[in-house]
């Protein structure tokens, strides 16, 4: 409970930290984009060949039509092909820069080409060189248009910078996505509001910069106010702004260097794991350590890939997630038993067992039969992209493999009565729900009414208590904390016993023997990593982290 | 050889010397159009040579070849006896003043900055530039204090054009190219600026190549006039000769019904057999007093303004004699019959 409070108390400083990070992302991306786009705009404006002009402009416009998320993915693919890290600051900045180019290139091009040819001829006739014409005539006259492009681009970038949080580049997106995943509106607001405010301030500030860079002679207000010429002429201001940018970039680069050059173990976790008291903060306390590097925020979908490619060394994950074996990863043993046990256990109504006593032995036959590895494999076979099988098939295959039903046996005739079997709405639950149903159908004459994919714990449990369901499988941790609202208990036996007796007394529901696997948080590493450093448990990892520190 | 060595800033008073020479110059544009056709022309030091012709006759093309905004297809142009095609065009341009019809002031620069463009390119000192800007603004009656820091958009058309002209004079170049510099102004302002410029010109004695399509302006501004048509010279003569002795039918047609009026401009008192009489001098010399170089039209104007029967004709401060109005009118009647 205290940890949750801590986190909330830290929200203020977290918003500040992420806002600064967001600003860094935006600024660096914009500086790079301007340095690329303005010269590019000038070059295509100066090119006499029409084809080159339109080809350049339309290919940049095409980038703009790629949905921003797809662009981020595309950048990852390119980085991967180039053998670079696909996660973190650099791919993030790259995506932002690519997206920021168009408005600046287009407006620079427009600005330069709209300068009157007669004005340029006069400049030429006075003996200005091409460079002098560019810097003394064309650029000053194009500043309002170029700045308009930079303004648009900056606002876009501030928005898009929330998305690059998905590939671990940080920024306010960390808060927003954490909020979306955990359904915490406060986080979404805490991330979105500063981003919006930032966009407004940027707009205003750039308007000011534009005004001060625009030569008075082509500025309506200055002309009407008839003010004295200023000490800060546009040229001087341009120099000042340039120096400012340079200092800023140097400063930010300097700040980033140490962290990107430090060797060590790179952790990357989902935002939820980083935030939850029973996630990273609790883990640090229990094992009394801290990663040398600040964990990167990663989206679940990217996390496994990033760990596989080696951009990230340690990720969080659920122990039965099919992607662990699929991506060549291995879960570390929680040797200090920090993560609360979530053993899958069938819950059955006592009334049902009285009515159909034959159920007891059928359910018991599955006890302890399914290991984490078994569950990982089954989950993967159902959720993989390439030739997935359906949960029923996966369940049946497993039962045959374990000899719980035989290949050529037939289901019973269903004459003995009806039992309603339920499950929640995700892969693992569907497989287990099917497995119990098949087991009952093949080993009794009961008919099974499958009420699968129910939306969540409370729906399933309520259905069970009021008799709409006869049985479903839940997890010891869930029963203890979500249903019974008890504090977490780290001993699996204790957790089981408390849950068992409470369910029996209060709800007349029987918690039968667990199925074997424990679906809980786990730290996961590459198989190669595990072998190389001989890391099998979290304590092994802690030792390795501490060794690397010195 | 760099242009700076070719073009001394000190204007030699030797009016007979040739400063600018076109030698068999032709220009054929890439589309095959021959805009200038075998042009031979010498511009004398200190004179104002007007290129006159209808629109499209090749005046601008001729002028732009002098500062190499356009390169001739064949032939050579010499400035101070040096082939300009050998000069660095950038340096060449900095030594040649250029004023155009569309004024071409840079909208983002103040008046002072506009005038200072070429001096800055030539790396004059700040002091030097600032003094020169004030001097030039004074020259065209734009008080520096008030106008230095204004922007072009805060000036009237006439004021802008004045700035355009003095900008061409900024570095005291030995040649000034002017392409219809007063063309965009209303008739009253145009005349005012023409007069101002004539006065200015008599002080600074520059060699000027002046383009116009307006025969009155040509007659007024030019020491000599080149009448161009289809890129060829139709006649090269002083204004008076052009008006009085058209060399061809084309020239006659070009002058058309304006010849009488024009001759009032070209005929000066000294060209006419006018008897001067004795008389009483007025209390003070009037502003536009008559000299033997005054044209008939100026003389008529003076009578209209002064409302007297006779007016003194000066040679600098000395009165040569008095011109009677009746004698003037007789002379004009004669002219009417001869043209
Ligand atoms: N770059 C060009 N390409 C082709 N024709 C041109 C070009 N510039 C001018 N011309 C043609 O050359 C002729 C002379 O032009 P110009 O010297 O500008 O005439 P103007 O006497 O009116 O100043 C015109 O018929 C014009 O259309
Ligand atoms: Mg012209």
mmCIF file with all atom_site columns, C-alpha atoms in Angstrom, chain A residues 191-332:
data_model
loop_
_atom_site.group_PDB
_atom_site.id
_atom_site.type_symbol
_atom_site.label_atom_id
_atom_site.label_alt_id
_atom_site.label_comp_id
_atom_site.label_asym_id
_atom_site.label_entity_id
_atom_site.label_seq_id
_atom_site.pdbx_PDB_ins_code
_atom_site.Cartn_x
_atom_site.Cartn_y
_atom_site.Cartn_z
_atom_site.occupancy
_atom_site.B_iso_or_equiv
_atom_site.pdbx_formal_charge
_atom_site.auth_seq_id
_atom_site.auth_comp_id
_atom_site.auth_asym_id
_atom_site.auth_atom_id
_atom_site.pdbx_PDB_model_num
ATOM 1   C CA . UNK A 1 191 ? 0.874  12.596  -19.828 1.00 0.00 ? 191 UNK A CA 1
ATOM 2   C CA . UNK A 1 192 ? -1.464 14.228  -22.302 1.00 0.00 ? 192 UNK A CA 1
ATOM 3   C CA . UNK A 1 193 ? -1.920 17.586  -20.623 1.00 0.00 ? 193 UNK A CA 1
ATOM 4   C CA . UNK A 1 194 ? 1.776  18.495  -20.391 1.00 0.00 ? 194 UNK A CA 1
ATOM 5   C CA . UNK A 1 195 ? 2.206  17.409  -24.018 1.00 0.00 ? 195 UNK A CA 1
ATOM 6   C CA . UNK A 1 196 ? -0.655 19.640  -25.108 1.00 0.00 ? 196 UNK A CA 1
ATOM 7   C CA . UNK A 1 197 ? 0.641  22.529  -23.021 1.00 0.00 ? 197 UNK A CA 1
ATOM 8   C CA . UNK A 1 198 ? 4.073  21.996  -24.511 1.00 0.00 ? 198 UNK A CA 1
ATOM 9   C CA . UNK A 1 199 ? 2.630  22.196  -28.023 1.00 0.00 ? 199 UNK A CA 1
ATOM 10  C CA . UNK A 1 200 ? 0.858  25.452  -27.183 1.00 0.00 ? 200 UNK A CA 1
ATOM 11  C CA . UNK A 1 201 ? 3.949  26.981  -25.626 1.00 0.00 ? 201 UNK A CA 1
ATOM 12  C CA . UNK A 1 202 ? 6.068  25.876  -28.566 1.00 0.00 ? 202 UNK A CA 1
ATOM 13  C CA . UNK A 1 203 ? 3.618  27.470  -30.971 1.00 0.00 ? 203 UNK A CA 1
ATOM 14  C CA . UNK A 1 204 ? 3.693  30.720  -29.044 1.00 0.00 ? 204 UNK A CA 1
ATOM 15  C CA . UNK A 1 205 ? 7.448  30.740  -28.603 1.00 0.00 ? 205 UNK A CA 1
ATOM 16  C CA . UNK A 1 206 ? 8.099  29.990  -32.258 1.00 0.00 ? 206 UNK A CA 1
ATOM 17  C CA . UNK A 1 207 ? 5.703  32.797  -33.157 1.00 0.00 ? 207 UNK A CA 1
ATOM 18  C CA . UNK A 1 208 ? 7.901  35.132  -31.099 1.00 0.00 ? 208 UNK A CA 1
ATOM 19  C CA . UNK A 1 209 ? 11.061 33.799  -32.684 1.00 0.00 ? 209 UNK A CA 1
ATOM 20  C CA . UNK A 1 210 ? 9.488  34.199  -36.098 1.00 0.00 ? 210 UNK A CA 1
ATOM 21  C CA . UNK A 1 211 ? 8.595  37.817  -35.357 1.00 0.00 ? 211 UNK A CA 1
ATOM 22  C CA . UNK A 1 212 ? 12.055 38.639  -34.165 1.00 0.00 ? 212 UNK A CA 1
ATOM 23  C CA . UNK A 1 213 ? 13.778 36.914  -37.075 1.00 0.00 ? 213 UNK A CA 1
ATOM 24  C CA . UNK A 1 214 ? 11.509 38.394  -39.712 1.00 0.00 ? 214 UNK A CA 1
ATOM 25  C CA . UNK A 1 215 ? 13.036 41.575  -41.079 1.00 0.00 ? 215 UNK A CA 1
ATOM 26  C CA . UNK A 1 216 ? 10.973 44.610  -39.983 1.00 0.00 ? 216 UNK A CA 1
ATOM 27  C CA . UNK A 1 217 ? 10.595 45.730  -43.579 1.00 0.00 ? 217 UNK A CA 1
ATOM 28  C CA . UNK A 1 218 ? 8.335  42.822  -44.445 1.00 0.00 ? 218 UNK A CA 1
ATOM 29  C CA . UNK A 1 219 ? 6.441  42.839  -41.171 1.00 0.00 ? 219 UNK A CA 1
ATOM 30  C CA . UNK A 1 220 ? 3.182  44.709  -40.994 1.00 0.00 ? 220 UNK A CA 1
ATOM 31  C CA . UNK A 1 221 ? 3.262  45.529  -37.294 1.00 0.00 ? 221 UNK A CA 1
ATOM 32  C CA . UNK A 1 222 ? 6.790  46.846  -37.273 1.00 0.00 ? 222 UNK A CA 1
ATOM 33  C CA . UNK A 1 223 ? 6.007  49.061  -40.235 1.00 0.00 ? 223 UNK A CA 1
ATOM 34  C CA . UNK A 1 224 ? 3.012  50.613  -38.551 1.00 0.00 ? 224 UNK A CA 1
ATOM 35  C CA . UNK A 1 225 ? 4.630  51.080  -35.170 1.00 0.00 ? 225 UNK A CA 1
ATOM 36  C CA . UNK A 1 226 ? 7.454  53.025  -36.862 1.00 0.00 ? 226 UNK A CA 1
ATOM 37  C CA . UNK A 1 227 ? 9.932  51.926  -34.243 1.00 0.00 ? 227 UNK A CA 1
ATOM 38  C CA . UNK A 1 228 ? 13.621 52.518  -34.180 1.00 0.00 ? 228 UNK A CA 1
ATOM 39  C CA . UNK A 1 229 ? 15.889 49.909  -35.727 1.00 0.00 ? 229 UNK A CA 1
ATOM 40  C CA . UNK A 1 230 ? 16.904 47.386  -33.152 1.00 0.00 ? 230 UNK A CA 1
ATOM 41  C CA . UNK A 1 231 ? 20.277 46.483  -31.860 1.00 0.00 ? 231 UNK A CA 1
ATOM 42  C CA . UNK A 1 232 ? 19.397 42.873  -32.544 1.00 0.00 ? 232 UNK A CA 1
ATOM 43  C CA . UNK A 1 233 ? 19.212 42.848  -36.318 1.00 0.00 ? 233 UNK A CA 1
ATOM 44  C CA . UNK A 1 234 ? 17.792 39.690  -37.914 1.00 0.00 ? 234 UNK A CA 1
ATOM 45  C CA . UNK A 1 235 ? 21.301 38.527  -38.770 1.00 0.00 ? 235 UNK A CA 1
ATOM 46  C CA . UNK A 1 236 ? 22.526 38.946  -35.222 1.00 0.00 ? 236 UNK A CA 1
ATOM 47  C CA . UNK A 1 237 ? 19.455 37.164  -33.927 1.00 0.00 ? 237 UNK A CA 1
ATOM 48  C CA . UNK A 1 238 ? 19.979 34.313  -36.327 1.00 0.00 ? 238 UNK A CA 1
ATOM 49  C CA . UNK A 1 239 ? 23.501 33.972  -35.001 1.00 0.00 ? 239 UNK A CA 1
ATOM 50  C CA . UNK A 1 240 ? 22.266 34.083  -31.393 1.00 0.00 ? 240 UNK A CA 1
ATOM 51  C CA . UNK A 1 241 ? 19.547 31.523  -32.029 1.00 0.00 ? 241 UNK A CA 1
ATOM 52  C CA . UNK A 1 242 ? 22.094 29.358  -33.840 1.00 0.00 ? 242 UNK A CA 1
ATOM 53  C CA . UNK A 1 243 ? 24.501 29.524  -30.913 1.00 0.00 ? 243 UNK A CA 1
ATOM 54  C CA . UNK A 1 244 ? 21.650 28.741  -28.536 1.00 0.00 ? 244 UNK A CA 1
ATOM 55  C CA . UNK A 1 245 ? 20.705 25.657  -30.500 1.00 0.00 ? 245 UNK A CA 1
ATOM 56  C CA . UNK A 1 246 ? 24.291 24.522  -30.761 1.00 0.00 ? 246 UNK A CA 1
ATOM 57  C CA . UNK A 1 247 ? 24.819 24.861  -27.012 1.00 0.00 ? 247 UNK A CA 1
ATOM 58  C CA . UNK A 1 248 ? 21.598 23.032  -26.330 1.00 0.00 ? 248 UNK A CA 1
ATOM 59  C CA . UNK A 1 249 ? 22.430 20.175  -28.658 1.00 0.00 ? 249 UNK A CA 1
ATOM 60  C CA . UNK A 1 250 ? 25.922 19.916  -27.237 1.00 0.00 ? 250 UNK A CA 1
ATOM 61  C CA . UNK A 1 251 ? 24.499 19.889  -23.727 1.00 0.00 ? 251 UNK A CA 1
ATOM 62  C CA . UNK A 1 252 ? 21.906 17.248  -24.479 1.00 0.00 ? 252 UNK A CA 1
ATOM 63  C CA . UNK A 1 253 ? 24.360 15.072  -26.382 1.00 0.00 ? 253 UNK A CA 1
ATOM 64  C CA . UNK A 1 254 ? 26.767 15.316  -23.485 1.00 0.00 ? 254 UNK A CA 1
ATOM 65  C CA . UNK A 1 255 ? 24.018 14.280  -21.107 1.00 0.00 ? 255 UNK A CA 1
ATOM 66  C CA . UNK A 1 256 ? 23.170 11.264  -23.156 1.00 0.00 ? 256 UNK A CA 1
ATOM 67  C CA . UNK A 1 257 ? 26.659 10.053  -23.836 1.00 0.00 ? 257 UNK A CA 1
ATOM 68  C CA . UNK A 1 258 ? 27.538 8.510   -20.479 1.00 0.00 ? 258 UNK A CA 1
ATOM 69  C CA . UNK A 1 259 ? 24.424 6.380   -20.329 1.00 0.00 ? 259 UNK A CA 1
ATOM 70  C CA . UNK A 1 260 ? 24.703 5.113   -23.877 1.00 0.00 ? 260 UNK A CA 1
ATOM 71  C CA . UNK A 1 261 ? 28.345 4.189   -23.477 1.00 0.00 ? 261 UNK A CA 1
ATOM 72  C CA . UNK A 1 262 ? 28.139 2.526   -20.105 1.00 0.00 ? 262 UNK A CA 1
ATOM 73  C CA . UNK A 1 263 ? 28.416 -1.218  -20.401 1.00 0.00 ? 263 UNK A CA 1
ATOM 74  C CA . UNK A 1 264 ? 26.121 -3.354  -18.415 1.00 0.00 ? 264 UNK A CA 1
ATOM 75  C CA . UNK A 1 265 ? 22.829 -5.100  -18.349 1.00 0.00 ? 265 UNK A CA 1
ATOM 76  C CA . UNK A 1 266 ? 20.034 -3.293  -20.155 1.00 0.00 ? 266 UNK A CA 1
ATOM 77  C CA . UNK A 1 267 ? 16.603 -3.778  -18.611 1.00 0.00 ? 267 UNK A CA 1
ATOM 78  C CA . UNK A 1 268 ? 13.396 -2.965  -20.450 1.00 0.00 ? 268 UNK A CA 1
ATOM 79  C CA . UNK A 1 269 ? 9.964  -3.365  -18.907 1.00 0.00 ? 269 UNK A CA 1
ATOM 80  C CA . UNK A 1 270 ? 6.347  -2.630  -19.582 1.00 0.00 ? 270 UNK A CA 1
ATOM 81  C CA . UNK A 1 271 ? 5.169  0.590   -18.013 1.00 0.00 ? 271 UNK A CA 1
ATOM 82  C CA . UNK A 1 272 ? 2.805  -1.339  -15.761 1.00 0.00 ? 272 UNK A CA 1
ATOM 83  C CA . UNK A 1 273 ? 5.594  -3.512  -14.341 1.00 0.00 ? 273 UNK A CA 1
ATOM 84  C CA . UNK A 1 274 ? 7.685  -0.455  -13.579 1.00 0.00 ? 274 UNK A CA 1
ATOM 85  C CA . UNK A 1 275 ? 4.786  1.220   -11.824 1.00 0.00 ? 275 UNK A CA 1
ATOM 86  C CA . UNK A 1 276 ? 3.190  -1.606  -9.864  1.00 0.00 ? 276 UNK A CA 1
ATOM 87  C CA . UNK A 1 277 ? 4.279  -2.068  -6.252  1.00 0.00 ? 277 UNK A CA 1
ATOM 88  C CA . UNK A 1 278 ? 4.262  -5.829  -6.826  1.00 0.00 ? 278 UNK A CA 1
ATOM 89  C CA . UNK A 1 279 ? 6.410  -5.210  -9.902  1.00 0.00 ? 279 UNK A CA 1
ATOM 90  C CA . UNK A 1 280 ? 9.820  -3.579  -10.126 1.00 0.00 ? 280 UNK A CA 1
ATOM 91  C CA . UNK A 1 281 ? 9.732  -1.394  -6.963  1.00 0.00 ? 281 UNK A CA 1
ATOM 92  C CA . UNK A 1 282 ? 8.938  -4.422  -4.777  1.00 0.00 ? 282 UNK A CA 1
ATOM 93  C CA . UNK A 1 283 ? 11.492 -6.550  -6.581  1.00 0.00 ? 283 UNK A CA 1
ATOM 94  C CA . UNK A 1 284 ? 14.207 -3.978  -5.848  1.00 0.00 ? 284 UNK A CA 1
ATOM 95  C CA . UNK A 1 285 ? 13.276 -4.071  -2.174  1.00 0.00 ? 285 UNK A CA 1
ATOM 96  C CA . UNK A 1 286 ? 13.041 -7.811  -1.856  1.00 0.00 ? 286 UNK A CA 1
ATOM 97  C CA . UNK A 1 287 ? 16.305 -8.562  -3.627  1.00 0.00 ? 287 UNK A CA 1
ATOM 98  C CA . UNK A 1 288 ? 17.943 -5.372  -2.364  1.00 0.00 ? 288 UNK A CA 1
ATOM 99  C CA . UNK A 1 289 ? 19.434 -4.222  -5.667  1.00 0.00 ? 289 UNK A CA 1
ATOM 100 C CA . UNK A 1 290 ? 18.913 -1.856  -8.510  1.00 0.00 ? 290 UNK A CA 1
ATOM 101 C CA . UNK A 1 291 ? 19.780 -2.059  -12.205 1.00 0.00 ? 291 UNK A CA 1
ATOM 102 C CA . UNK A 1 292 ? 22.693 0.179   -13.102 1.00 0.00 ? 292 UNK A CA 1
ATOM 103 C CA . UNK A 1 293 ? 20.767 1.447   -16.080 1.00 0.00 ? 293 UNK A CA 1
ATOM 104 C CA . UNK A 1 294 ? 17.395 3.013   -15.862 1.00 0.00 ? 294 UNK A CA 1
ATOM 105 C CA . UNK A 1 295 ? 14.930 0.474   -17.262 1.00 0.00 ? 295 UNK A CA 1
ATOM 106 C CA . UNK A 1 296 ? 13.496 1.438   -20.634 1.00 0.00 ? 296 UNK A CA 1
ATOM 107 C CA . UNK A 1 297 ? 9.740  1.582   -20.998 1.00 0.00 ? 297 UNK A CA 1
ATOM 108 C CA . UNK A 1 298 ? 8.663  -0.865  -23.649 1.00 0.00 ? 298 UNK A CA 1
ATOM 109 C CA . UNK A 1 299 ? 5.435  -1.965  -25.155 1.00 0.00 ? 299 UNK A CA 1
ATOM 110 C CA . UNK A 1 300 ? 4.640  -5.666  -24.643 1.00 0.00 ? 300 UNK A CA 1
ATOM 111 C CA . UNK A 1 301 ? 4.638  -6.338  -28.349 1.00 0.00 ? 301 UNK A CA 1
ATOM 112 C CA . UNK A 1 302 ? 8.125  -4.930  -28.804 1.00 0.00 ? 302 UNK A CA 1
ATOM 113 C CA . UNK A 1 303 ? 9.637  -6.154  -25.581 1.00 0.00 ? 303 UNK A CA 1
ATOM 114 C CA . UNK A 1 304 ? 10.121 -9.783  -26.604 1.00 0.00 ? 304 UNK A CA 1
ATOM 115 C CA . UNK A 1 305 ? 11.562 -8.833  -29.963 1.00 0.00 ? 305 UNK A CA 1
ATOM 116 C CA . UNK A 1 306 ? 13.942 -6.357  -28.343 1.00 0.00 ? 306 UNK A CA 1
ATOM 117 C CA . UNK A 1 307 ? 15.152 -8.993  -25.908 1.00 0.00 ? 307 UNK A CA 1
ATOM 118 C CA . UNK A 1 308 ? 15.636 -11.489 -28.686 1.00 0.00 ? 308 UNK A CA 1
ATOM 119 C CA . UNK A 1 309 ? 17.715 -9.090  -30.808 1.00 0.00 ? 309 UNK A CA 1
ATOM 120 C CA . UNK A 1 310 ? 19.826 -8.153  -27.815 1.00 0.00 ? 310 UNK A CA 1
ATOM 121 C CA . UNK A 1 311 ? 18.871 -4.482  -27.562 1.00 0.00 ? 311 UNK A CA 1
ATOM 122 C CA . UNK A 1 312 ? 17.545 -5.367  -24.152 1.00 0.00 ? 312 UNK A CA 1
ATOM 123 C CA . UNK A 1 313 ? 18.868 -8.008  -21.764 1.00 0.00 ? 313 UNK A CA 1
ATOM 124 C CA . UNK A 1 314 ? 16.136 -8.400  -19.165 1.00 0.00 ? 314 UNK A CA 1
ATOM 125 C CA . UNK A 1 315 ? 12.399 -7.988  -19.596 1.00 0.00 ? 315 UNK A CA 1
ATOM 126 C CA . UNK A 1 316 ? 9.356  -8.745  -17.487 1.00 0.00 ? 316 UNK A CA 1
ATOM 127 C CA . UNK A 1 317 ? 6.794  -11.262 -18.663 1.00 0.00 ? 317 UNK A CA 1
ATOM 128 C CA . UNK A 1 318 ? 4.263  -13.780 -17.548 1.00 0.00 ? 318 UNK A CA 1
ATOM 129 C CA . UNK A 1 319 ? 5.722  -17.166 -16.852 1.00 0.00 ? 319 UNK A CA 1
ATOM 130 C CA . UNK A 1 320 ? 3.320  -18.995 -19.141 1.00 0.00 ? 320 UNK A CA 1
ATOM 131 C CA . UNK A 1 321 ? 3.549  -16.530 -22.031 1.00 0.00 ? 321 UNK A CA 1
ATOM 132 C CA . UNK A 1 322 ? 4.044  -18.443 -25.258 1.00 0.00 ? 322 UNK A CA 1
ATOM 133 C CA . UNK A 1 323 ? 6.448  -15.853 -26.539 1.00 0.00 ? 323 UNK A CA 1
ATOM 134 C CA . UNK A 1 324 ? 9.087  -16.820 -23.979 1.00 0.00 ? 324 UNK A CA 1
ATOM 135 C CA . UNK A 1 325 ? 10.044 -20.032 -25.785 1.00 0.00 ? 325 UNK A CA 1
ATOM 136 C CA . UNK A 1 326 ? 9.127  -18.623 -29.182 1.00 0.00 ? 326 UNK A CA 1
ATOM 137 C CA . UNK A 1 327 ? 11.682 -15.826 -28.930 1.00 0.00 ? 327 UNK A CA 1
ATOM 138 C CA . UNK A 1 328 ? 14.380 -18.042 -27.460 1.00 0.00 ? 328 UNK A CA 1
ATOM 139 C CA . UNK A 1 329 ? 14.007 -16.624 -23.982 1.00 0.00 ? 329 UNK A CA 1
ATOM 140 C CA . UNK A 1 330 ? 13.985 -18.217 -20.591 1.00 0.00 ? 330 UNK A CA 1
ATOM 141 C CA . UNK A 1 331 ? 12.226 -17.178 -17.375 1.00 0.00 ? 331 UNK A CA 1
ATOM 142 C CA . UNK A 1 332 ? 14.391 -16.767 -14.277 1.00 0.00 ? 332 UNK A CA 1
#
